[in-house]
Amino acid sequence: MISLDNLYLGAEYQPLINTSDSSIYGYEALSRFTDINGKKTPPNLVFDHLHNQAALLEDVEIQAKLFQLKHSIASLPLFINLDPHAIGPKSQQMLNLLSLRPNLTVEIIENTCINDANLSRVLVAHLKSKQINVALDDIGAPHSMLSLSLLAQVDTLKFDIDWLNQVGNREQEYLMKALIRFAKDCDKQTVLEGVETAQQFALAQELGIDLVQGFLFKAQFITAPCVTPLLIIDDNLSHIEPFAAKLMNLQLMQG
């Protein structure tokens, strides 16, 4: 059992790399958790623990997203992850805030059951109503389910590295190529996650993937300059207003 009382929240920003020229397109923000001594706790253990406590999951998700926005590079596109199970009565203000961040894409994890797919469709529709770009994450990952309706709604398709691990499987290869062609025909962005070798990067280029990310580019990972105690969040989210104003000013300056 994980104790959340002694955990600190941080963030890591992993670059998305253009396959055309190897430049940094933007970053994906990922939550990181440590104790007071800096010992790391895997994020999946924290969120698995929180999935049995809906209200607490929502609080942590709100805190994590605000932290990630605050420490991101405002001049570059930012990808963040949102768990559809974490959207509750407190999240409306957070979603309003997300809509103020220029060049933001919210990633929705590919689903493993019908109920998850329904939750994801509702969240995607809500995000799109606020003009927020959406990516479908982990396409092709083991034990995941592909929702055709979500494919049609999202702006970016993020392929799991498992696709490349099945090179030689003709059916899988044809399916991935068909999805990439679908994305191009519909003006959707494509990303390959989990790239670890130069050979995988070259294959992504050959397939026509737009962006890649993974440990091949670990030297370009960025860690947020500080951490904050987990679950320090106002029930009324009053701290959102000044931060939202700051983001709005930034948006007007960039416009």
Short mmCIF file of C-alpha atoms in Angstrom, two decimals:
data_model
loop_
_atom_site.label_atom_id
_atom_site.label_comp_id
_atom_site.label_asym_id
_atom_site.label_seq_id
_atom_site.Cartn_x
_atom_site.Cartn_y
_atom_site.Cartn_z
CA MET A 1 0.00 0.00 0.00
CA ILE A 2 1.34 3.42 -0.98
CA SER A 3 1.22 6.32 1.47
CA LEU A 4 0.55 9.55 -0.40
CA ASP A 5 1.20 11.69 2.68
CA ASN A 6 4.97 11.60 2.26
CA LEU A 7 5.16 11.97 -1.51
CA TYR A 8 6.30 14.98 -3.52
CA LEU A 9 5.07 15.84 -7.01
CA GLY A 10 7.45 16.72 -9.81
CA ALA A 11 7.44 16.62 -13.61
CA GLU A 12 9.62 15.42 -16.44
CA TYR A 13 9.39 16.86 -19.95
CA GLN A 14 10.30 14.48 -22.77
CA PRO A 15 10.91 15.96 -26.22
CA LEU A 16 8.94 15.15 -29.33
CA ILE A 17 11.40 15.11 -32.22
CA ASN A 18 10.66 16.05 -35.83
CA THR A 19 11.59 13.15 -38.10
CA SER A 20 12.28 15.61 -40.93
CA ASP A 21 15.24 17.39 -39.31
CA SER A 22 15.65 15.94 -35.77
CA SER A 23 14.68 19.26 -34.17
CA ILE A 24 12.57 19.50 -31.00
CA TYR A 25 8.92 20.08 -31.86
CA GLY A 26 7.63 20.25 -28.29
CA TYR A 27 7.47 18.29 -25.03
CA GLU A 28 5.27 15.76 -23.27
CA ALA A 29 4.85 16.40 -19.54
CA LEU A 30 4.89 13.36 -17.25
CA SER A 31 4.24 13.23 -13.51
CA ARG A 32 7.05 12.10 -11.22
CA PHE A 33 6.82 11.19 -7.53
CA THR A 34 9.53 11.09 -4.86
CA ASP A 35 9.79 11.00 -1.09
CA ILE A 36 11.57 13.62 1.01
CA ASN A 37 14.91 11.88 0.35
CA GLY A 38 14.42 11.87 -3.40
CA LYS A 39 13.60 8.16 -3.67
CA LYS A 40 11.37 7.64 -6.69
CA THR A 41 7.95 6.00 -6.69
CA PRO A 42 6.78 4.72 -10.12
CA PRO A 43 3.86 6.86 -11.36
CA ASN A 44 1.85 3.81 -12.38
CA LEU A 45 1.83 2.59 -8.76
CA VAL A 46 0.53 5.95 -7.56
CA PHE A 47 -2.25 6.16 -10.14
CA ASP A 48 -3.22 2.49 -9.76
CA HIS A 49 -3.64 3.20 -6.04
CA LEU A 50 -5.71 6.33 -6.77
CA HIS A 51 -8.08 4.58 -9.17
CA ASN A 52 -9.98 3.20 -6.19
CA GLN A 53 -10.49 6.72 -4.79
CA ALA A 54 -12.20 8.88 -7.40
CA ALA A 55 -12.18 12.17 -5.47
CA LEU A 56 -8.51 11.79 -4.53
CA LEU A 57 -7.59 10.87 -8.12
CA GLU A 58 -9.26 14.06 -9.33
CA ASP A 59 -7.36 16.18 -6.79
CA VAL A 60 -3.99 14.68 -7.76
CA GLU A 61 -4.73 15.02 -11.47
CA ILE A 62 -5.64 18.70 -11.06
CA GLN A 63 -2.52 19.38 -9.01
CA ALA A 64 -0.31 17.56 -11.52
CA LYS A 65 -1.71 19.41 -14.55
CA LEU A 66 -1.31 22.82 -12.90
CA PHE A 67 2.26 21.95 -11.95
CA GLN A 68 3.07 20.75 -15.47
CA LEU A 69 1.65 23.89 -17.07
CA LYS A 70 3.53 26.14 -14.67
CA HIS A 71 6.95 24.63 -15.42
CA SER A 72 6.53 24.02 -19.15
CA ILE A 73 8.32 25.93 -21.91
CA ALA A 74 5.56 28.29 -22.96
CA SER A 75 6.96 28.93 -26.44
CA LEU A 76 6.75 25.26 -27.50
CA PRO A 77 3.82 22.86 -27.94
CA LEU A 78 2.98 20.86 -24.82
CA PHE A 79 1.40 17.41 -24.57
CA ILE A 80 -0.18 16.35 -21.27
CA ASN A 81 -2.04 13.20 -20.19
CA LEU A 82 -5.55 13.26 -18.74
CA ASP A 83 -7.23 10.23 -17.19
CA PRO A 84 -10.95 10.23 -18.08
CA HIS A 85 -11.65 8.63 -14.69
CA ALA A 86 -10.20 11.71 -12.97
CA ILE A 87 -12.68 14.20 -14.42
CA GLY A 88 -15.21 15.17 -11.77
CA PRO A 89 -17.02 18.18 -10.30
CA LYS A 90 -13.79 20.11 -9.54
CA SER A 91 -12.30 19.70 -13.01
CA GLN A 92 -14.33 22.26 -14.95
CA GLN A 93 -12.08 25.17 -13.94
CA MET A 94 -8.99 23.13 -14.79
CA LEU A 95 -10.34 22.36 -18.26
CA ASN A 96 -11.09 26.05 -18.75
CA LEU A 97 -7.49 26.77 -17.79
CA LEU A 98 -6.14 24.21 -20.24
CA SER A 99 -7.96 25.97 -23.06
CA LEU A 100 -5.90 29.11 -22.36
CA ARG A 101 -2.53 27.41 -22.88
CA PRO A 102 -1.35 27.93 -26.50
CA ASN A 103 -0.35 24.83 -28.49
CA LEU A 104 -1.65 22.34 -25.93
CA THR A 105 -2.57 18.75 -26.76
CA VAL A 106 -4.31 16.51 -24.24
CA GLU A 107 -3.50 12.81 -24.56
CA ILE A 108 -6.22 10.26 -23.94
CA ILE A 109 -4.99 6.76 -23.13
CA GLU A 110 -6.24 4.09 -25.48
CA ASN A 111 -8.90 2.03 -23.78
CA THR A 112 -8.98 -1.52 -22.49
CA CYS A 113 -12.76 -1.88 -22.09
CA ILE A 114 -16.03 -0.49 -23.45
CA ASN A 115 -16.75 1.63 -20.35
CA ASP A 116 -13.34 3.30 -20.68
CA ALA A 117 -14.04 3.98 -24.35
CA ASN A 118 -17.31 5.69 -23.46
CA LEU A 119 -15.59 7.84 -20.82
CA SER A 120 -12.92 8.81 -23.33
CA ARG A 121 -15.46 9.81 -25.97
CA VAL A 122 -17.22 12.10 -23.49
CA LEU A 123 -13.93 13.72 -22.44
CA VAL A 124 -12.77 14.17 -26.05
CA ALA A 125 -16.04 15.87 -26.96
CA HIS A 126 -15.67 18.19 -23.97
CA LEU A 127 -12.08 19.07 -24.86
CA LYS A 128 -12.94 19.67 -28.51
CA SER A 129 -15.77 21.99 -27.45
CA LYS A 130 -13.08 24.11 -25.77
CA GLN A 131 -10.86 24.06 -28.89
CA ILE A 132 -8.25 21.87 -27.17
CA ASN A 133 -6.31 19.48 -29.40
CA VAL A 134 -6.54 15.80 -28.47
CA ALA A 135 -4.19 12.86 -29.07
CA LEU A 136 -5.07 9.16 -28.82
CA ASP A 137 -2.22 7.54 -26.90
CA ASP A 138 -0.75 4.01 -26.87
CA ILE A 139 -2.27 2.87 -30.16
CA GLY A 140 -1.21 -0.70 -30.73
CA ALA A 141 -0.03 -1.37 -27.18
CA PRO A 142 -0.59 -4.91 -25.88
CA HIS A 143 -4.03 -5.51 -24.29
CA SER A 144 -5.39 -2.20 -25.64
CA MET A 145 -8.54 -1.68 -27.64
CA LEU A 146 -8.82 0.57 -30.69
CA SER A 147 -11.89 2.80 -30.81
CA LEU A 148 -12.79 3.86 -34.35
CA SER A 149 -14.94 6.74 -33.12
CA LEU A 150 -12.02 8.12 -31.10
CA LEU A 151 -9.72 7.78 -34.12
CA ALA A 152 -12.05 10.03 -36.05
CA GLN A 153 -12.29 12.68 -33.32
CA VAL A 154 -8.66 13.18 -32.29
CA ASP A 155 -6.01 15.41 -33.86
CA THR A 156 -2.95 13.22 -33.21
CA LEU A 157 -2.32 9.47 -33.32
CA LYS A 158 0.40 8.21 -30.96
CA PHE A 159 1.64 4.72 -31.83
CA ASP A 160 3.14 2.40 -29.25
CA ILE A 161 6.62 1.00 -29.97
CA ASP A 162 5.08 -2.49 -29.94
CA TRP A 163 4.20 -1.91 -33.59
CA LEU A 164 7.90 -1.90 -34.48
CA ASN A 165 8.56 -4.95 -32.35
CA GLN A 166 6.29 -6.84 -34.75
CA VAL A 167 8.25 -6.04 -37.90
CA GLY A 168 7.81 -9.07 -40.14
CA ASN A 169 4.14 -9.52 -39.19
CA ARG A 170 2.55 -8.52 -42.50
CA GLU A 171 -0.93 -7.94 -41.09
CA GLN A 172 0.38 -5.63 -38.34
CA GLU A 173 2.60 -3.79 -40.82
CA TYR A 174 -0.29 -3.23 -43.24
CA LEU A 175 -2.54 -2.04 -40.42
CA MET A 176 -0.01 0.50 -39.14
CA LYS A 177 0.64 1.80 -42.67
CA ALA A 178 -3.11 2.12 -43.22
CA LEU A 179 -3.53 4.13 -40.01
CA ILE A 180 -0.63 6.41 -40.96
CA ARG A 181 -2.20 6.94 -44.39
CA PHE A 182 -5.57 7.62 -42.72
CA ALA A 183 -3.89 10.24 -40.49
CA LYS A 184 -2.25 11.98 -43.45
CA ASP A 185 -5.47 11.97 -45.47
CA CYS A 186 -7.30 13.56 -42.51
CA ASP A 187 -4.52 16.06 -41.62
CA LYS A 188 -3.83 14.33 -38.31
CA GLN A 189 -0.39 14.30 -36.70
CA THR A 190 1.43 11.00 -36.08
CA VAL A 191 3.85 10.18 -33.24
CA LEU A 192 5.84 7.02 -32.51
CA GLU A 193 6.60 6.50 -28.81
CA GLY A 194 9.34 4.45 -27.21
CA VAL A 195 12.09 5.00 -29.78
CA GLU A 196 15.38 3.75 -28.32
CA THR A 197 17.69 3.17 -31.30
CA ALA A 198 18.80 4.97 -34.43
CA GLN A 199 17.38 2.08 -36.45
CA GLN A 200 13.91 2.64 -34.96
CA PHE A 201 14.19 6.35 -35.72
CA ALA A 202 15.12 5.56 -39.34
CA LEU A 203 12.16 3.19 -39.64
CA ALA A 204 9.83 5.90 -38.32
CA GLN A 205 11.16 8.21 -41.02
CA GLU A 206 10.62 5.50 -43.63
CA LEU A 207 7.03 5.00 -42.48
CA GLY A 208 6.29 8.72 -42.74
CA ILE A 209 5.76 9.30 -39.01
CA ASP A 210 5.81 13.03 -38.15
CA LEU A 211 7.28 12.92 -34.62
CA VAL A 212 9.08 10.45 -32.38
CA GLN A 213 9.92 10.30 -28.69
CA GLY A 214 11.77 7.94 -26.40
CA PHE A 215 15.01 7.18 -24.57
CA LEU A 216 17.08 7.72 -27.71
CA PHE A 217 16.66 11.40 -26.80
CA LYS A 218 17.15 11.07 -23.03
CA ALA A 219 19.92 13.69 -23.06
CA GLN A 220 17.24 16.23 -24.00
CA PHE A 221 14.81 15.33 -21.20
CA ILE A 222 14.05 18.22 -18.84
CA THR A 223 13.15 17.94 -15.15
CA ALA A 224 11.04 20.59 -13.43
CA PRO A 225 13.28 22.78 -11.22
CA CYS A 226 11.38 21.95 -8.03
CA VAL A 227 8.90 19.56 -6.42
CA THR A 228 5.84 20.24 -4.29
CA PRO A 229 4.14 18.21 -1.54
CA LEU A 230 1.43 16.03 -3.02
CA LEU A 231 -2.20 16.96 -2.36
CA ILE A 232 -1.55 20.61 -1.52
CA ILE A 233 -4.58 21.96 -3.35
CA ASP A 234 -7.38 24.35 -2.44
CA ASP A 235 -10.86 22.84 -2.54
CA ASN A 236 -12.16 25.87 -4.41
CA LEU A 237 -9.14 26.01 -6.76
CA SER A 238 -8.83 29.74 -6.06
CA HIS A 239 -5.21 29.65 -7.22
CA ILE A 240 -6.36 28.97 -10.78
CA GLU A 241 -7.52 32.53 -11.42
CA PRO A 242 -4.17 34.37 -11.18
CA PHE A 243 -2.44 31.57 -13.10
CA ALA A 244 -5.13 31.69 -15.79
CA ALA A 245 -4.59 35.44 -16.12
CA LYS A 246 -0.88 34.86 -16.55
CA LEU A 247 -1.51 32.31 -19.31
CA MET A 248 -3.94 34.64 -21.03
CA ASN A 249 -1.34 37.42 -21.04
CA LEU A 250 1.19 35.02 -22.54
CA GLN A 251 -1.29 33.97 -25.21
CA LEU A 252 -1.98 37.59 -26.17
CA MET A 253 1.75 38.34 -26.35
CA GLN A 254 2.35 35.36 -28.64
CA GLY A 255 -0.65 36.26 -30.77
#
